[in-house]
Amino acid sequence: VKSEGPKLVPFFKATCVYFVLWLPTSSPSWFSALIKCLPIFCLWVFLLAHGINFLVSHRSASRILAGLIFSAMGDAFLIWQEQGYFIHGLLMFAITHILYSSAFGMKPLDLKAGLLMGLISSSCYAFLYSYLSGPFTYLVAVYIALIGFMGWRAVAGIQLCNDLWTWTKLSACIGAMLFMVSDLTIALNKFCFPVPYSRFIIMATYYAAQMLIALSAVETRDEEDFRKRS
């Protein structure tokens, strides 16, 4: 925490700027897109601060960086979602979840966690189904499957029962869960019914999720430092 905390200061400042300005979503602009994406840009810088060689030599970290890049594009598209760019944003975040899943890897498999995430994802889609129409009936199904899979891979990594977890793996798990909360709130608010304080819930959980997932990228570096000290 002492080593990574100072590198996250720009992210916290950018997040505060977003919530302080609280630009109205009814008037989308490139400036509002910049303010919304700025915390994610800061997470790019956070990962790049660990060195290009680190990102190149560790695929998980580079894939999380790529996921953050697609996330920023998704954020920009969603600024203009009422102008018909919601599906574009959905696609960018779908790619993000694929990249994050790949970064978290398939070991350990943990089928029990997979079954649990499958049940949660299926239940969410079953609830949303009656509110969906047209292409969203299929697009939302695919998206929920992808984010559910990403959540499974994040949860599977912590292995609490076997005492094989680390704080970075735990941060990935919590980050994935917060991402799911954020996206579920978006879906409920857009397709089902108005959610009180939806924008605050969506953005607070989203920024926290991205920060925690970005923190999980330093796992391999922590392991290297431990081996060197040993």
GROMACS .gro file of C-alpha atoms in nm:
model
  230
    1VAL     CA    1   0.000   0.000   0.000
    2LYS     CA    2   0.285   0.239   0.086
    3SER     CA    3   0.452   0.183  -0.250
    4GLU     CA    4   0.141   0.194  -0.470
    5GLY     CA    5  -0.064   0.457  -0.285
    6PRO     CA    6   0.126   0.768  -0.402
    7LYS     CA    7   0.096   0.655  -0.765
    8LEU     CA    8  -0.283   0.658  -0.728
    9VAL     CA    9  -0.303   1.020  -0.606
   10PRO     CA   10  -0.375   1.157  -0.958
   11PHE     CA   11  -0.659   0.904  -0.990
   12PHE     CA   12  -0.817   1.015  -0.663
   13LYS     CA   13  -0.785   1.381  -0.762
   14ALA     CA   14  -0.940   1.318  -1.105
   15THR     CA   15  -1.225   1.124  -0.944
   16CYS     CA   16  -1.291   1.415  -0.707
   17VAL     CA   17  -1.295   1.654  -1.004
   18TYR     CA   18  -1.562   1.441  -1.172
   19PHE     CA   19  -1.789   1.436  -0.866
   20VAL     CA   20  -1.732   1.805  -0.781
   21LEU     CA   21  -1.808   1.929  -1.132
   22TRP     CA   22  -2.095   1.680  -1.175
   23LEU     CA   23  -2.152   1.793  -1.534
   24PRO     CA   24  -2.512   1.736  -1.654
   25THR     CA   25  -2.559   1.431  -1.874
   26SER     CA   26  -2.827   1.616  -2.071
   27SER     CA   27  -2.558   1.823  -2.244
   28PRO     CA   28  -2.293   1.579  -2.374
   29SER     CA   29  -1.967   1.733  -2.491
   30TRP     CA   30  -1.604   1.647  -2.545
   31PHE     CA   31  -1.523   1.830  -2.221
   32SER     CA   32  -1.766   1.614  -2.021
   33ALA     CA   33  -1.620   1.306  -2.193
   34LEU     CA   34  -1.269   1.418  -2.089
   35ILE     CA   35  -1.373   1.472  -1.727
   36LYS     CA   36  -1.544   1.132  -1.716
   37CYS     CA   37  -1.246   0.951  -1.870
   38LEU     CA   38  -0.978   1.138  -1.675
   39PRO     CA   39  -0.968   0.896  -1.378
   40ILE     CA   40  -0.922   0.605  -1.622
   41PHE     CA   41  -0.642   0.796  -1.797
   42CYS     CA   42  -0.477   0.828  -1.456
   43LEU     CA   43  -0.495   0.451  -1.413
   44TRP     CA   44  -0.313   0.417  -1.747
   45VAL     CA   45  -0.039   0.635  -1.599
   46PHE     CA   46  -0.044   0.427  -1.278
   47LEU     CA   47   0.034   0.110  -1.474
   48LEU     CA   48   0.282   0.279  -1.707
   49ALA     CA   49   0.468   0.409  -1.400
   50HIS     CA   50   0.570   0.049  -1.329
   51GLY     CA   51   0.771   0.054  -1.651
   52ILE     CA   52   0.720  -0.050  -2.010
   53ASN     CA   53   0.941  -0.355  -1.960
   54PHE     CA   54   0.713  -0.471  -1.678
   55LEU     CA   55   0.404  -0.440  -1.897
   56VAL     CA   56   0.570  -0.612  -2.192
   57SER     CA   57   0.702  -0.903  -1.986
   58HIS     CA   58   0.379  -0.961  -1.791
   59ARG     CA   59   0.079  -1.031  -2.006
   60SER     CA   60  -0.173  -0.994  -1.726
   61ALA     CA   61  -0.066  -0.634  -1.660
   62SER     CA   62  -0.063  -0.542  -2.029
   63ARG     CA   63  -0.410  -0.692  -2.077
   64ILE     CA   64  -0.546  -0.492  -1.785
   65LEU     CA   65  -0.395  -0.178  -1.941
   66ALA     CA   66  -0.563  -0.269  -2.270
   67GLY     CA   67  -0.889  -0.320  -2.083
   68LEU     CA   68  -0.858   0.028  -1.933
   69ILE     CA   69  -0.804   0.172  -2.281
   70PHE     CA   70  -1.123   0.009  -2.411
   71SER     CA   71  -1.302   0.122  -2.092
   72ALA     CA   72  -1.215   0.484  -2.166
   73MET     CA   73  -1.354   0.446  -2.518
   74GLY     CA   74  -1.668   0.291  -2.371
   75ASP     CA   75  -1.702   0.583  -2.128
   76ALA     CA   76  -1.677   0.829  -2.417
   77PHE     CA   77  -1.943   0.648  -2.620
   78LEU     CA   78  -2.180   0.638  -2.322
   79ILE     CA   79  -2.161   1.018  -2.292
   80TRP     CA   80  -2.360   1.019  -2.616
   81GLN     CA   81  -2.575   0.713  -2.541
   82GLU     CA   82  -2.897   0.907  -2.599
   83GLN     CA   83  -2.768   0.992  -2.946
   84GLY     CA   84  -2.747   0.622  -3.036
   85TYR     CA   85  -2.401   0.525  -2.908
   86PHE     CA   86  -2.508   0.300  -2.620
   87ILE     CA   87  -2.438  -0.019  -2.819
   88HIS     CA   88  -2.093   0.112  -2.909
   89GLY     CA   89  -2.017   0.162  -2.540
   90LEU     CA   90  -2.155  -0.184  -2.464
   91LEU     CA   91  -1.916  -0.334  -2.720
   92MET     CA   92  -1.613  -0.151  -2.575
   93PHE     CA   93  -1.690  -0.277  -2.225
   94ALA     CA   94  -1.754  -0.630  -2.355
   95ILE     CA   95  -1.400  -0.627  -2.496
   96THR     CA   96  -1.278  -0.491  -2.161
   97HIS     CA   97  -1.428  -0.788  -1.976
   98ILE     CA   98  -1.269  -1.033  -2.221
   99LEU     CA   99  -0.930  -0.871  -2.159
  100TYR     CA  100  -0.974  -0.874  -1.781
  101SER     CA  101  -1.082  -1.239  -1.788
  102SER     CA  102  -0.770  -1.322  -1.986
  103ALA     CA  103  -0.556  -1.128  -1.738
  104PHE     CA  104  -0.702  -1.317  -1.440
  105GLY     CA  105  -0.637  -1.650  -1.616
  106MET     CA  106  -0.799  -1.992  -1.589
  107LYS     CA  107  -0.604  -2.127  -1.289
  108PRO     CA  108  -0.729  -2.226  -1.041
  109LEU     CA  109  -1.048  -2.334  -1.218
  110ASP     CA  110  -1.282  -2.337  -0.912
  111LEU     CA  111  -1.599  -2.474  -1.069
  112LYS     CA  112  -1.801  -2.396  -0.757
  113ALA     CA  113  -1.731  -2.026  -0.801
  114GLY     CA  114  -1.816  -2.061  -1.168
  115LEU     CA  115  -2.149  -2.221  -1.086
  116LEU     CA  116  -2.229  -1.947  -0.834
  117MET     CA  117  -2.146  -1.671  -1.082
  118GLY     CA  118  -2.348  -1.852  -1.347
  119LEU     CA  119  -2.652  -1.859  -1.119
  120ILE     CA  120  -2.614  -1.491  -1.032
  121SER     CA  121  -2.574  -1.394  -1.399
  122SER     CA  122  -2.869  -1.608  -1.507
  123SER     CA  123  -3.089  -1.460  -1.235
  124CYS     CA  124  -2.999  -1.106  -1.340
  125TYR     CA  125  -3.078  -1.178  -1.705
  126ALA     CA  126  -3.403  -1.354  -1.615
  127PHE     CA  127  -3.513  -1.042  -1.428
  128LEU     CA  128  -3.411  -0.808  -1.712
  129TYR     CA  129  -3.551  -1.025  -1.993
  130SER     CA  130  -3.911  -0.902  -1.978
  131TYR     CA  131  -3.792  -0.542  -2.009
  132LEU     CA  132  -3.569  -0.603  -2.312
  133SER     CA  133  -3.667  -0.584  -2.676
  134GLY     CA  134  -3.506  -0.596  -3.018
  135PRO     CA  135  -3.130  -0.651  -3.038
  136PHE     CA  136  -3.088  -0.577  -2.668
  137THR     CA  137  -3.250  -0.913  -2.589
  138TYR     CA  138  -2.939  -1.082  -2.727
  139LEU     CA  139  -2.675  -0.816  -2.666
  140VAL     CA  140  -2.749  -0.791  -2.295
  141ALA     CA  141  -2.742  -1.172  -2.266
  142VAL     CA  142  -2.394  -1.185  -2.422
  143TYR     CA  143  -2.273  -0.894  -2.211
  144ILE     CA  144  -2.397  -1.048  -1.885
  145ALA     CA  145  -2.229  -1.377  -1.979
  146LEU     CA  146  -1.899  -1.196  -2.037
  147ILE     CA  147  -1.903  -0.994  -1.716
  148GLY     CA  148  -2.017  -1.302  -1.523
  149PHE     CA  149  -1.724  -1.496  -1.666
  150MET     CA  150  -1.488  -1.214  -1.570
  151GLY     CA  151  -1.632  -1.216  -1.218
  152TRP     CA  152  -1.579  -1.593  -1.197
  153ARG     CA  153  -1.213  -1.568  -1.293
  154ALA     CA  154  -1.156  -1.289  -1.039
  155VAL     CA  155  -1.332  -1.478  -0.758
  156ALA     CA  156  -1.153  -1.804  -0.842
  157GLY     CA  157  -0.814  -1.641  -0.794
  158ILE     CA  158  -0.842  -1.561  -0.425
  159GLN     CA  159  -0.866  -1.920  -0.285
  160LEU     CA  160  -0.954  -1.805   0.069
  161CYS     CA  161  -1.016  -2.158   0.196
  162ASN     CA  162  -0.668  -2.272   0.096
  163ASP     CA  163  -0.496  -1.960   0.231
  164LEU     CA  164  -0.348  -1.896  -0.115
  165TRP     CA  165  -0.478  -1.543  -0.159
  166THR     CA  166  -0.292  -1.213  -0.179
  167TRP     CA  167  -0.419  -0.858  -0.134
  168THR     CA  168  -0.390  -0.792  -0.508
  169LYS     CA  169  -0.599  -1.098  -0.594
  170LEU     CA  170  -0.852  -0.988  -0.335
  171SER     CA  171  -0.862  -0.642  -0.494
  172ALA     CA  172  -0.934  -0.802  -0.833
  173CYS     CA  173  -1.222  -0.996  -0.681
  174ILE     CA  174  -1.375  -0.694  -0.509
  175GLY     CA  175  -1.320  -0.486  -0.822
  176ALA     CA  176  -1.501  -0.738  -1.040
  177MET     CA  177  -1.796  -0.748  -0.799
  178LEU     CA  178  -1.819  -0.368  -0.795
  179PHE     CA  179  -1.806  -0.363  -1.175
  180MET     CA  180  -2.102  -0.600  -1.181
  181VAL     CA  181  -2.294  -0.377  -0.938
  182SER     CA  182  -2.221  -0.074  -1.156
  183ASP     CA  183  -2.336  -0.242  -1.476
  184LEU     CA  184  -2.645  -0.394  -1.315
  185THR     CA  185  -2.745  -0.047  -1.194
  186ILE     CA  186  -2.703   0.084  -1.550
  187ALA     CA  187  -2.924  -0.195  -1.685
  188LEU     CA  188  -3.195  -0.145  -1.423
  189ASN     CA  189  -3.197   0.230  -1.473
  190LYS     CA  190  -3.200   0.212  -1.853
  191PHE     CA  191  -3.432  -0.082  -1.920
  192CYS     CA  192  -3.644  -0.133  -1.607
  193PHE     CA  193  -3.713   0.161  -1.379
  194PRO     CA  194  -3.543   0.475  -1.248
  195VAL     CA  195  -3.292   0.391  -0.977
  196PRO     CA  196  -3.254   0.661  -0.708
  197TYR     CA  197  -2.908   0.820  -0.717
  198SER     CA  198  -2.826   0.590  -1.008
  199ARG     CA  199  -2.550   0.805  -1.156
  200PHE     CA  200  -2.368   0.833  -0.823
  201ILE     CA  201  -2.397   0.457  -0.759
  202ILE     CA  202  -2.285   0.373  -1.112
  203MET     CA  203  -1.981   0.599  -1.119
  204ALA     CA  204  -1.868   0.543  -0.758
  205THR     CA  205  -1.869   0.164  -0.795
  206TYR     CA  206  -1.723   0.188  -1.146
  207TYR     CA  207  -1.422   0.402  -1.050
  208ALA     CA  208  -1.357   0.190  -0.741
  209ALA     CA  209  -1.377  -0.127  -0.953
  210GLN     CA  210  -1.131   0.001  -1.211
  211MET     CA  211  -0.886   0.115  -0.945
  212LEU     CA  212  -0.893  -0.224  -0.769
  213ILE     CA  213  -0.853  -0.414  -1.096
  214ALA     CA  214  -0.562  -0.190  -1.194
  215LEU     CA  215  -0.404  -0.261  -0.853
  216SER     CA  216  -0.429  -0.635  -0.922
  217ALA     CA  217  -0.192  -0.588  -1.215
  218VAL     CA  218   0.102  -0.535  -0.978
  219GLU     CA  219   0.065  -0.892  -0.841
  220THR     CA  220   0.346  -1.033  -1.053
  221ARG     CA  221   0.576  -0.748  -0.954
  222ASP     CA  222   0.507  -0.813  -0.585
  223GLU     CA  223   0.600  -1.178  -0.635
  224GLU     CA  224   0.925  -1.081  -0.807
  225ASP     CA  225   1.021  -0.841  -0.523
  226PHE     CA  226   0.946  -1.113  -0.266
  227ARG     CA  227   1.169  -1.362  -0.447
  228LYS     CA  228   1.451  -1.105  -0.463
  229ARG     CA  229   1.427  -1.031  -0.091
  230SER     CA  230   1.428  -1.404  -0.018
   0.00000   0.00000   0.00000
